[in-house]
C-alpha cells in the first residue's frame, strides 16, 4: 500500500488524492489542505533564488521588500559555501546562527534541522537554541520541581485509559481540545482526543476564556493571564477548610511551610484567598470555594495546558498547578493528580508504550554557546548584551550569517516588526523551505526543498506503534531538492561530501535506519519485516503496544524513600532553594502571583486581551495557502472572534472586518461574533502568512497575523520562554476597502 504521513496524520495515496487511513477515528481537518498547498505554484519555491539587493551589496536594509534573481543549484551552492567559509574565517563559527527552530515535516530522515546541523557541524558548528516555543518555561522548570525533564514526565503521564476508568473530575486550565489534538510532532497514525474525552464519565471543567477549548463539559470563563491567582485561591481555600492532604504534603513535598506562609499572607500581608482572587480572575468567590470543595471530594486531575505558560511569568502557572495538585494529594493515584498538555498534542497521555526509534546523527557541534529559543531578536539587536537564563548571566553572540531550514520565525516569533529590525543586521540570511513564507521572502539566498509529498521517508514517533514508509506522490515541483540532497550538495561545495553522506544516497540511509529498527527489536518475540517488505507493506505496527495503564509518579508516591525524585530534596519542591538562591525578581522560590506586563486588571479603557491560539485548519503557518485554510478565511483574511456585545459596543458588524492594534503594530482581520468568547477578549488564530503593506502611512499587516501585536519578552530570568498569550489590543471596525494581499503571489523575479 502507498502511504504517506505528516504531523497531522497518516494517509493512503490514491492517484492525486490523499485519504486518511481507515483506522483513524478522527482524521484532522488540516490534512484536507495539504495537497492543494503542496501543488500551489504561486507559493512553492520553484528554483534557487538570490535577493537582488544582496547581490548588489545591500547588507540587509531591503531584506523584506526586494526582488529575486533565479539561479542554478550550482550557483546557489557556491554562494552559500562562500558565505559559510567567509564568516568562519573572518568571525568564527560563533557568528553563524543555525538554531533554525521549527516543526519542518514529519519524516525522520529528511528532517530539516537534523540535516542542516549535520552540514553546519562539519563546518565547525554554529550557535543553536535551547527549548521550544511550545513550552520553554515548563522545560526549564520541570527538573527543579520534579527532578524529571518535561519529556520524561510526558512519557509517564497518566494514560487516558486510566483517566477514563478512575477520574471523576477533570479540570482543564486552558481547556482540552481536539483542535490542538490534531497534531503531534513527527506524526501520528490515529486521532483519539474527542473519543477519549467522550468516554470520560466524570465531570469536565473548561477553565478558559474560550468555550470552544473543550467540546463538552462546564465552562468557567477566566480572565486570561490570571490562572495563578485562581490556583493560589483554590490552594488557600483547601488549606483554611482543612480540605487539603497534609499527609501527602509532608511525605511527598518539600517547602510546604514556606508555601503555606505565602498562601496565608504571612510575609506580604495578603492572604491568597478566594475573595482576593475573585476580582483578579473574574470568577465569583463562591464559585472558587465550591470548586475547591469539588476538587477535594472527587478523584481530580488538574491539567495545565501549554498555553498557560506561554505568558508573562509562565513558570508560575505550571508551578501553581503542581502545588494545587499536591494539596489535593492525589498525585500518583489512578485518575488523579497532575497533567501537562493533555491533547496539546494528540499523543500526550496516549496509552501506548514508548519506543526509542533511531534517527540521523547530527554530528558534534563544536560551538557550545546557545541562546534561549525565543531570544532571537534580542540577540540580533544586542550583540554582546547580557541576559539571564536559569538564574545566571550570559552574553549574546554577534551573528553575521543566519541559516534557517524547516521553520518560519516570521510566523512564530513575537513582535514581528521588532524581529524585522534585528533581521536586517546580519550580512547574510539563507532560508531553505518548500514555500515562499514571509521568512523566505526575507532571505538573501533561498533554497527550494521538496514537499514531503515528493519524496521517500519514514515516519516514526515515540508514542505511536505504527511506522510508516512514506512513498512519494508527485514529482518534485520545479528544481526542488530533498533536504538531504540540498545539504549534500552544500557539503560537496565545502569539500566534505564524503563525511556528510558517508557514501550513501537517501535510500541507503533509509535502509540503515530500518536496520537499526530491526536490531532494536531482534530480541522480541515478533518479527520486524526486512526493508523491501516494509516498503511494500507501507506500514509496520508494533504488536501489544496499545493499552498502557500508566499513573504518573506512582512509584515515588508509593514509597518516596525508595524512589526519590532527582530534585534538591528528593521530593516535589513547593519551595525550591536553588531557584530562591538565584534571587530573580521575576521568578521567586515558590509559586507566586506576579502582575504580568500587560493585563486586563490594570488596562486602559477599551483594551481587550488577545488570544492567539493554534489554528483549526493548519499546523502553524504550514498549508496556509491550501484549500482548507484559504477556504476558512473571508476575502482572504483570517477570521477573529469577538463576543457580540463587545462588537456592538464598538460598532463592529458580524461578517465585517476589523483593525486590531496596539503600540507594537496593527493587523486587519475578518470578524465573526460568538457568545463562546469572553467579553473582554478577542481571539485571532496564529499562522496567516505575514503580509505587511504601507496603508495611510502605517505598516499595516493585511492578512490577520497576530504576531505583529504580541510582546517580545521572556517569561523570566529562569526560562526566557515566549509570552505570546500575554497581549492587550484595541479593535475598531474597518470600513475602508481592503488593501490587496501580496502573500498570495510569488515575489517578483528579475534578471541578474
Ligand atoms: N502568537 C503566537 N505565536 C506562536 C504561538 C502562539 O500560540 N501564539 N505558538 C508558538 C508555537 S507553540 C510554536 S511550536 C511555533 C511554531 O513555529 P514554526 O514551527 O516555525 O511554524 P511552522 O509553520 O510549522 O514552520 C515550519 C516551516 O517549515 C517548512 N517546512 C515544512 N516541511 C519542510 C521540509 O520538508 N523541508 C524544509 N526545508 N522546510 C519545510 C514549512 O513550510 C514552514 O515554513 O509558533 C509559536 N508562535
Ligand atoms: N490544529 C493545530 N493543533 C496544534 C498546533 C497547530 O498549529 N494547529 N500546534 C501544536 C503545537 S506546536 C503546540 S505547542 C500545541 C499548543 O497547545 P496549547 O498551548 O494548548 O494551544 P493554544 O491554542 O495556544 O491554547 C489553548 C487555549 O488556551 C486558552 N488560553 C490562552 N491564554 C489563557 C490563559 O491565560 N488562561 C487560560 N485558562 N486559558 C488560556 C486559549 O483560549 C486557547 O484556545 O498545539 C499543537 N496543536
Ligand atoms: Mo509548539
GROMACS .gro file of C-alpha atoms in nm, residues 309-540:
model
  232
  309UNK     CA    1   0.295   2.900   3.040
  310UNK     CA    2   0.339   3.091   2.710
  311UNK     CA    3   0.264   3.402   2.910
  312UNK     CA    4   0.447   3.650   3.129
  313UNK     CA    5   0.593   3.460   3.429
  314UNK     CA    6   0.461   3.145   3.263
  315UNK     CA    7   0.671   2.936   3.504
  316UNK     CA    8   0.426   3.026   3.781
  317UNK     CA    9   0.119   2.878   3.611
  318UNK     CA   10   0.289   2.541   3.584
  319UNK     CA   11   0.426   2.550   3.937
  320UNK     CA   12   0.097   2.667   4.093
  321UNK     CA   13  -0.082   2.388   3.906
  322UNK     CA   14   0.159   2.136   4.057
  323UNK     CA   15   0.112   2.289   4.403
  324UNK     CA   16  -0.267   2.268   4.371
  325UNK     CA   17  -0.249   1.901   4.270
  326UNK     CA   18  -0.011   1.836   4.563
  327UNK     CA   19  -0.254   1.994   4.810
  328UNK     CA   20  -0.538   1.778   4.677
  329UNK     CA   21  -0.298   1.491   4.746
  330UNK     CA   22  -0.389   1.260   4.458
  331UNK     CA   23  -0.062   1.268   4.264
  332UNK     CA   24   0.041   0.909   4.194
  333UNK     CA   25  -0.317   0.781   4.237
  334UNK     CA   26  -0.523   0.636   3.948
  335UNK     CA   27  -0.728   0.902   3.769
  336UNK     CA   28  -0.594   1.191   3.979
  337UNK     CA   29  -0.300   1.424   4.018
  338UNK     CA   30  -0.139   1.645   3.758
  339UNK     CA   31  -0.117   1.658   3.381
  340UNK     CA   32   0.057   1.895   3.143
  341UNK     CA   33  -0.085   1.945   2.797
  342UNK     CA   34  -0.336   1.662   2.756
  343UNK     CA   35  -0.428   1.695   2.389
  344UNK     CA   36  -0.197   1.999   2.350
  345UNK     CA   37  -0.066   1.747   2.101
  346UNK     CA   38  -0.263   1.433   2.019
  347UNK     CA   39  -0.014   1.192   2.173
  348UNK     CA   40   0.002   1.313   2.535
  349UNK     CA   41  -0.135   1.052   2.773
  350UNK     CA   42  -0.171   0.806   2.487
  351UNK     CA   43  -0.189   0.456   2.632
  352UNK     CA   44   0.099   0.329   2.421
  353UNK     CA   45   0.443   0.211   2.517
  354UNK     CA   46   0.729   0.447   2.440
  355UNK     CA   47   0.961   0.340   2.160
  356UNK     CA   48   1.306   0.490   2.104
  357UNK     CA   49   1.332   0.500   1.726
  358UNK     CA   50   1.664   0.562   1.555
  359UNK     CA   51   1.746   0.896   1.393
  360UNK     CA   52   2.014   1.052   1.176
  361UNK     CA   53   2.322   1.165   1.367
  362UNK     CA   54   2.376   1.541   1.359
  363UNK     CA   55   2.742   1.503   1.446
  364UNK     CA   56   2.902   1.721   1.715
  365UNK     CA   57   2.862   2.095   1.742
  366UNK     CA   58   3.199   2.243   1.838
  367UNK     CA   59   3.022   2.566   1.937
  368UNK     CA   60   2.886   2.521   2.287
  369UNK     CA   61   2.719   2.858   2.317
  370UNK     CA   62   2.340   2.868   2.276
  371UNK     CA   63   2.055   3.113   2.324
  372UNK     CA   64   1.710   3.051   2.472
  373UNK     CA   65   1.498   2.994   2.162
  374UNK     CA   66   1.270   3.298   2.191
  375UNK     CA   67   1.552   3.548   2.249
  376UNK     CA   68   1.636   3.565   1.878
  377UNK     CA   69   1.554   3.933   1.825
  378UNK     CA   70   1.731   4.037   2.145
  379UNK     CA   71   2.038   3.850   2.019
  380UNK     CA   72   2.028   4.016   1.678
  381UNK     CA   73   1.967   4.367   1.812
  382UNK     CA   74   2.204   4.343   2.103
  383UNK     CA   75   2.529   4.155   2.026
  384UNK     CA   76   2.736   4.126   2.344
  385UNK     CA   77   2.435   4.222   2.555
  386UNK     CA   78   2.367   4.043   2.881
  387UNK     CA   79   2.062   3.832   2.968
  388UNK     CA   80   1.968   3.595   3.248
  389UNK     CA   81   1.886   3.229   3.191
  390UNK     CA   82   1.843   2.963   3.459
  391UNK     CA   83   1.934   3.237   3.701
  392UNK     CA   84   2.277   3.308   3.553
  393UNK     CA   85   2.406   3.588   3.329
  394UNK     CA   86   2.506   3.516   2.966
  395UNK     CA   87   2.608   3.727   2.667
  396UNK     CA   88   2.456   3.732   2.319
  397UNK     CA   89   2.684   3.639   2.027
  398UNK     CA   90   2.735   3.864   1.724
  399UNK     CA   91   2.566   3.693   1.430
  400UNK     CA   92   2.681   3.751   1.070
  401UNK     CA   93   2.507   3.459   0.898
  402UNK     CA   94   2.164   3.309   0.966
  403UNK     CA   95   2.079   2.972   0.813
  404UNK     CA   96   1.717   2.861   0.864
  405UNK     CA   97   1.560   2.542   0.739
  406UNK     CA   98   1.220   2.399   0.832
  407UNK     CA   99   1.096   2.686   1.047
  408UNK     CA  100   0.919   3.015   1.000
  409UNK     CA  101   1.034   3.278   1.251
  410UNK     CA  102   0.824   3.543   1.073
  411UNK     CA  103   0.533   3.330   1.181
  412UNK     CA  104   0.643   3.203   1.520
  413UNK     CA  105   0.818   3.492   1.689
  414UNK     CA  106   0.652   3.774   1.880
  415UNK     CA  107   0.654   4.145   1.783
  416UNK     CA  108   0.749   4.079   1.421
  417UNK     CA  109   0.822   4.445   1.340
  418UNK     CA  110   1.094   4.421   1.603
  419UNK     CA  111   1.226   4.095   1.456
  420UNK     CA  112   1.236   4.267   1.119
  421UNK     CA  113   1.472   4.531   1.263
  422UNK     CA  114   1.703   4.265   1.408
  423UNK     CA  115   1.684   4.060   1.089
  424UNK     CA  116   1.848   4.344   0.894
  425UNK     CA  117   2.169   4.317   1.094
  426UNK     CA  118   2.348   4.002   0.975
  427UNK     CA  119   2.545   4.007   0.649
  428UNK     CA  120   2.358   3.713   0.501
  429UNK     CA  121   2.041   3.512   0.558
  430UNK     CA  122   1.993   3.171   0.396
  431UNK     CA  123   1.650   3.006   0.409
  432UNK     CA  124   1.560   2.657   0.296
  433UNK     CA  125   1.187   2.584   0.270
  434UNK     CA  126   0.939   2.449   0.018
  435UNK     CA  127   0.726   2.762   0.026
  436UNK     CA  128   0.763   3.136  -0.013
  437UNK     CA  129   0.682   3.207   0.351
  438UNK     CA  130   0.737   3.551   0.500
  439UNK     CA  131   1.075   3.423   0.622
  440UNK     CA  132   1.181   3.303   0.276
  441UNK     CA  133   1.082   3.646   0.143
  442UNK     CA  134   1.326   3.796   0.392
  443UNK     CA  135   1.624   3.583   0.289
  444UNK     CA  136   1.922   3.660   0.065
  445UNK     CA  137   1.967   3.305  -0.058
  446UNK     CA  138   1.655   3.089  -0.091
  447UNK     CA  139   1.685   2.713  -0.138
  448UNK     CA  140   1.378   2.517  -0.259
  449UNK     CA  141   1.307   2.195  -0.069
  450UNK     CA  142   1.068   1.929  -0.191
  451UNK     CA  143   0.740   1.886  -0.013
  452UNK     CA  144   0.716   1.557   0.182
  453UNK     CA  145   0.465   1.452  -0.085
  454UNK     CA  146   0.751   1.444  -0.335
  455UNK     CA  147   0.993   1.215  -0.157
  456UNK     CA  148   1.054   0.896   0.033
  457UNK     CA  149   1.093   0.894   0.409
  458UNK     CA  150   0.996   0.706   0.725
  459UNK     CA  151   0.757   0.831   0.991
  460UNK     CA  152   0.833   0.707   1.342
  461UNK     CA  153   0.704   0.870   1.658
  462UNK     CA  154   0.788   0.754   2.007
  463UNK     CA  155   0.428   0.720   2.126
  464UNK     CA  156   0.295   0.574   1.801
  465UNK     CA  157   0.309   0.199   1.743
  466UNK     CA  158   0.282   0.246   1.363
  467UNK     CA  159   0.585   0.308   1.147
  468UNK     CA  160   0.501   0.444   0.804
  469UNK     CA  161   0.701   0.409   0.485
  470UNK     CA  162   0.629   0.741   0.318
  471UNK     CA  163   0.601   0.699  -0.059
  472UNK     CA  164   0.628   0.989  -0.300
  473UNK     CA  165   0.302   1.103  -0.457
  474UNK     CA  166   0.427   1.362  -0.707
  475UNK     CA  167   0.745   1.451  -0.894
  476UNK     CA  168   0.932   1.740  -0.730
  477UNK     CA  169   0.794   2.079  -0.833
  478UNK     CA  170   1.039   2.290  -1.033
  479UNK     CA  171   1.400   2.235  -0.928
  480UNK     CA  172   1.317   2.150  -0.566
  481UNK     CA  173   1.551   1.900  -0.397
  482UNK     CA  174   1.513   1.682  -0.090
  483UNK     CA  175   1.661   1.830   0.230
  484UNK     CA  176   1.931   1.563   0.237
  485UNK     CA  177   2.034   1.630  -0.123
  486UNK     CA  178   2.048   2.005  -0.060
  487UNK     CA  179   2.282   1.964   0.237
  488UNK     CA  180   2.484   1.705   0.050
  489UNK     CA  181   2.531   1.947  -0.240
  490UNK     CA  182   2.640   2.222   0.001
  491UNK     CA  183   2.875   1.976   0.171
  492UNK     CA  184   3.032   1.891  -0.165
  493UNK     CA  185   3.089   2.261  -0.227
  494UNK     CA  186   3.252   2.284   0.119
  495UNK     CA  187   3.475   1.985   0.037
  496UNK     CA  188   3.327   1.739   0.288
  497UNK     CA  189   3.067   1.549   0.088
  498UNK     CA  190   3.202   1.211   0.197
  499UNK     CA  191   3.187   1.297   0.565
  500UNK     CA  192   2.832   1.424   0.522
  501UNK     CA  193   2.683   1.142   0.315
  502UNK     CA  194   2.917   0.861   0.422
  503UNK     CA  195   2.881   0.750   0.062
  504UNK     CA  196   2.507   0.684   0.086
  505UNK     CA  197   2.212   0.826  -0.100
  506UNK     CA  198   1.872   0.880   0.068
  507UNK     CA  199   1.760   0.523   0.002
  508UNK     CA  200   2.087   0.395   0.152
  509UNK     CA  201   2.018   0.598   0.467
  510UNK     CA  202   1.659   0.476   0.495
  511UNK     CA  203   1.792   0.120   0.481
  512UNK     CA  204   2.036   0.199   0.761
  513UNK     CA  205   1.759   0.348   0.973
  514UNK     CA  206   1.545   0.041   0.910
  515UNK     CA  207   1.829  -0.194   1.001
  516UNK     CA  208   1.853  -0.011   1.332
  517UNK     CA  209   1.480  -0.065   1.386
  518UNK     CA  210   1.523  -0.436   1.313
  519UNK     CA  211   1.816  -0.456   1.553
  520UNK     CA  212   1.619  -0.278   1.827
  521UNK     CA  213   1.353  -0.549   1.824
  522UNK     CA  214   1.566  -0.853   1.745
  523UNK     CA  215   1.520  -0.990   2.097
  524UNK     CA  216   1.142  -0.951   2.090
  525UNK     CA  217   0.917  -1.241   2.005
  526UNK     CA  218   0.770  -1.074   1.696
  527UNK     CA  219   0.929  -1.032   1.359
  528UNK     CA  220   1.019  -0.700   1.200
  529UNK     CA  221   0.995  -0.725   0.820
  530UNK     CA  222   1.300  -0.661   0.605
  531UNK     CA  223   1.328  -0.327   0.424
  532UNK     CA  224   1.179  -0.446   0.095
  533UNK     CA  225   0.875  -0.599   0.267
  534UNK     CA  226   0.826  -0.287   0.481
  535UNK     CA  227   0.839  -0.076   0.166
  536UNK     CA  228   0.576  -0.294   0.001
  537UNK     CA  229   0.351  -0.300   0.309
  538UNK     CA  230   0.384   0.075   0.371
  539UNK     CA  231   0.318   0.026   0.740
  540UNK     CA  232   0.452  -0.179   1.024
   0.00000   0.00000   0.00000
